[in-house]
Short mmCIF file of C-alpha atoms in Angstrom, two decimals:
data_model
loop_
_atom_site.label_atom_id
_atom_site.label_comp_id
_atom_site.label_asym_id
_atom_site.label_seq_id
_atom_site.Cartn_x
_atom_site.Cartn_y
_atom_site.Cartn_z
CA UNK A 1 -88.42 60.83 -48.85
CA UNK A 2 -85.02 59.19 -49.05
CA UNK A 3 -83.64 56.18 -47.20
CA UNK A 4 -80.26 55.47 -48.80
CA UNK A 5 -77.66 52.98 -47.65
CA UNK A 6 -74.25 53.92 -46.29
CA UNK A 7 -72.65 53.99 -49.74
CA UNK A 8 -75.24 56.50 -50.95
CA UNK A 9 -76.75 54.01 -53.38
CA UNK A 10 -80.47 53.48 -53.67
CA UNK A 11 -81.86 49.96 -54.09
CA UNK A 12 -85.36 51.04 -55.15
CA UNK A 13 -86.44 54.24 -56.87
CA UNK A 14 -90.20 54.82 -56.66
CA UNK A 15 -92.47 57.27 -58.44
CA UNK A 16 -95.36 57.71 -56.01
CA UNK A 17 -97.20 60.98 -55.40
CA UNK A 18 -99.50 59.63 -52.67
CA UNK A 19 -97.92 60.60 -49.33
CA UNK A 20 -99.63 57.80 -47.42
CA UNK A 21 -98.36 55.21 -49.88
CA UNK A 22 -94.88 56.77 -49.80
CA UNK A 23 -94.88 56.24 -46.04
CA UNK A 24 -95.98 52.60 -46.46
CA UNK A 25 -93.20 51.99 -49.00
CA UNK A 26 -90.61 53.66 -46.78
CA UNK A 27 -91.61 51.68 -43.69
CA UNK A 28 -91.59 48.36 -45.55
CA UNK A 29 -88.22 49.16 -47.14
CA UNK A 30 -86.77 50.13 -43.76
CA UNK A 31 -87.91 46.87 -42.17
CA UNK A 32 -86.32 44.89 -45.02
CA UNK A 33 -83.07 46.87 -45.05
CA UNK A 34 -83.74 48.08 -48.59
CA UNK A 35 -82.75 51.65 -49.42
CA UNK A 36 -85.52 53.65 -51.07
CA UNK A 37 -85.80 56.99 -52.80
CA UNK A 38 -89.20 58.35 -53.80
CA UNK A 39 -90.02 61.02 -56.33
CA UNK A 40 -93.41 62.49 -57.12
CA UNK A 41 -93.18 63.31 -60.84
CA UNK A 42 -92.17 61.51 -63.99
CA UNK A 43 -89.58 64.20 -64.73
CA UNK A 44 -87.99 63.69 -61.30
CA UNK A 45 -87.85 59.93 -61.94
CA UNK A 46 -86.00 60.41 -65.23
CA UNK A 47 -83.68 62.98 -63.68
CA UNK A 48 -82.88 60.71 -60.72
CA UNK A 49 -82.01 57.81 -63.02
CA UNK A 50 -79.92 59.99 -65.31
CA UNK A 51 -78.01 61.22 -62.27
CA UNK A 52 -77.16 57.69 -61.13
CA UNK A 53 -76.19 56.59 -64.64
CA UNK A 54 -73.55 59.33 -64.82
CA UNK A 55 -71.45 57.56 -62.17
CA UNK A 56 -68.20 55.98 -63.33
CA UNK A 57 -69.41 52.38 -63.18
CA UNK A 58 -73.18 52.71 -62.73
CA UNK A 59 -72.94 51.12 -59.28
CA UNK A 60 -75.20 53.80 -57.79
CA UNK A 61 -78.10 52.83 -60.03
CA UNK A 62 -81.12 51.35 -58.28
CA UNK A 63 -81.87 47.68 -58.79
CA UNK A 64 -85.60 48.28 -59.23
CA UNK A 65 -87.91 51.09 -60.30
CA UNK A 66 -91.47 51.13 -58.96
CA UNK A 67 -94.08 53.36 -60.58
CA UNK A 68 -97.59 54.27 -59.46
CA UNK A 69 -99.17 54.48 -62.90
CA UNK A 70 -101.87 56.73 -61.43
CA UNK A 71 -99.33 59.37 -60.41
CA UNK A 72 -100.71 62.65 -61.64
CA UNK A 73 -97.64 63.93 -63.45
CA UNK A 74 -96.06 61.92 -66.23
CA UNK A 75 -95.71 58.33 -65.01
CA UNK A 76 -96.10 56.50 -68.33
CA UNK A 77 -94.30 59.25 -70.24
CA UNK A 78 -91.32 58.80 -67.91
CA UNK A 79 -91.31 55.03 -68.50
CA UNK A 80 -91.36 55.65 -72.26
CA UNK A 81 -88.45 58.07 -71.92
CA UNK A 82 -86.47 55.54 -69.85
CA UNK A 83 -87.13 52.85 -72.46
CA UNK A 84 -85.91 55.13 -75.26
CA UNK A 85 -82.71 55.86 -73.32
CA UNK A 86 -81.96 52.13 -72.93
CA UNK A 87 -82.74 51.85 -69.22
CA UNK A 88 -81.67 48.36 -68.07
CA UNK A 89 -83.38 48.57 -64.65
CA UNK A 90 -86.60 46.56 -64.28
CA UNK A 91 -89.72 48.71 -63.92
CA UNK A 92 -92.76 47.47 -62.01
CA UNK A 93 -95.95 49.50 -62.34
CA UNK A 94 -99.15 49.32 -60.34
CA UNK A 95 -102.63 50.72 -60.90
CA UNK A 96 -106.33 50.12 -60.34
CA UNK A 97 -107.35 46.67 -61.61
CA UNK A 98 -109.96 48.15 -63.96
CA UNK A 99 -107.48 50.29 -65.92
CA UNK A 100 -106.73 47.78 -68.66
CA UNK A 101 -105.86 50.39 -71.31
CA UNK A 102 -103.37 52.08 -68.99
CA UNK A 103 -101.88 48.67 -68.13
CA UNK A 104 -101.32 47.92 -71.82
CA UNK A 105 -99.80 51.35 -72.40
CA UNK A 106 -97.41 50.80 -69.47
CA UNK A 107 -96.34 47.39 -70.80
CA UNK A 108 -95.74 48.88 -74.23
CA UNK A 109 -93.74 51.69 -72.60
CA UNK A 110 -91.37 49.22 -70.97
CA UNK A 111 -92.83 48.03 -67.66
CA UNK A 112 -91.46 44.59 -66.87
CA UNK A 113 -94.52 43.90 -64.77
CA UNK A 114 -97.86 45.68 -64.30
CA UNK A 115 -100.11 44.68 -61.42
CA UNK A 116 -103.20 45.85 -59.60
CA UNK A 117 -102.48 48.10 -56.63
CA UNK A 118 -104.05 45.53 -54.27
CA UNK A 119 -101.68 42.80 -55.48
CA UNK A 120 -98.71 45.16 -55.34
CA UNK A 121 -99.57 46.10 -51.76
CA UNK A 122 -100.12 42.50 -50.72
CA UNK A 123 -96.75 41.45 -52.20
CA UNK A 124 -94.82 44.62 -51.34
CA UNK A 125 -92.23 42.93 -49.13
CA UNK A 126 -91.49 40.28 -51.76
CA UNK A 127 -91.24 42.93 -54.49
CA UNK A 128 -88.84 45.12 -52.52
CA UNK A 129 -86.71 42.09 -51.56
CA UNK A 130 -85.92 41.69 -55.28
CA UNK A 131 -83.77 44.82 -54.98
CA UNK A 132 -81.96 43.82 -51.80
CA UNK A 133 -78.19 43.73 -52.26
#
């Protein structure tokens, strides 16, 4: 699911493997005028960010990365890999409020902010606005 702006740049890159939540993200982003690209694996997230970093000036890089920490394939590993590569883009992760160990692992991996899914959903518009050009 891709909703890029006219220049081809993406404001928000999201790792979400839940199709219903992808649709919610896409609809909220569309209403706010924020371009969004979603991927469903950690490897795809890393690949997408490496692809945007290869541009001449980095202007195609997203302004925000959003990660569903419960994604089934490599969410935290991808964040760790981004951190090792010197990723300057803020990463916000969300998860079930009872997953305290996973939250700590995500913070250690490089998440700027980790929040319960309910809080993320409630504040989704405000979060996505952070990436608005």
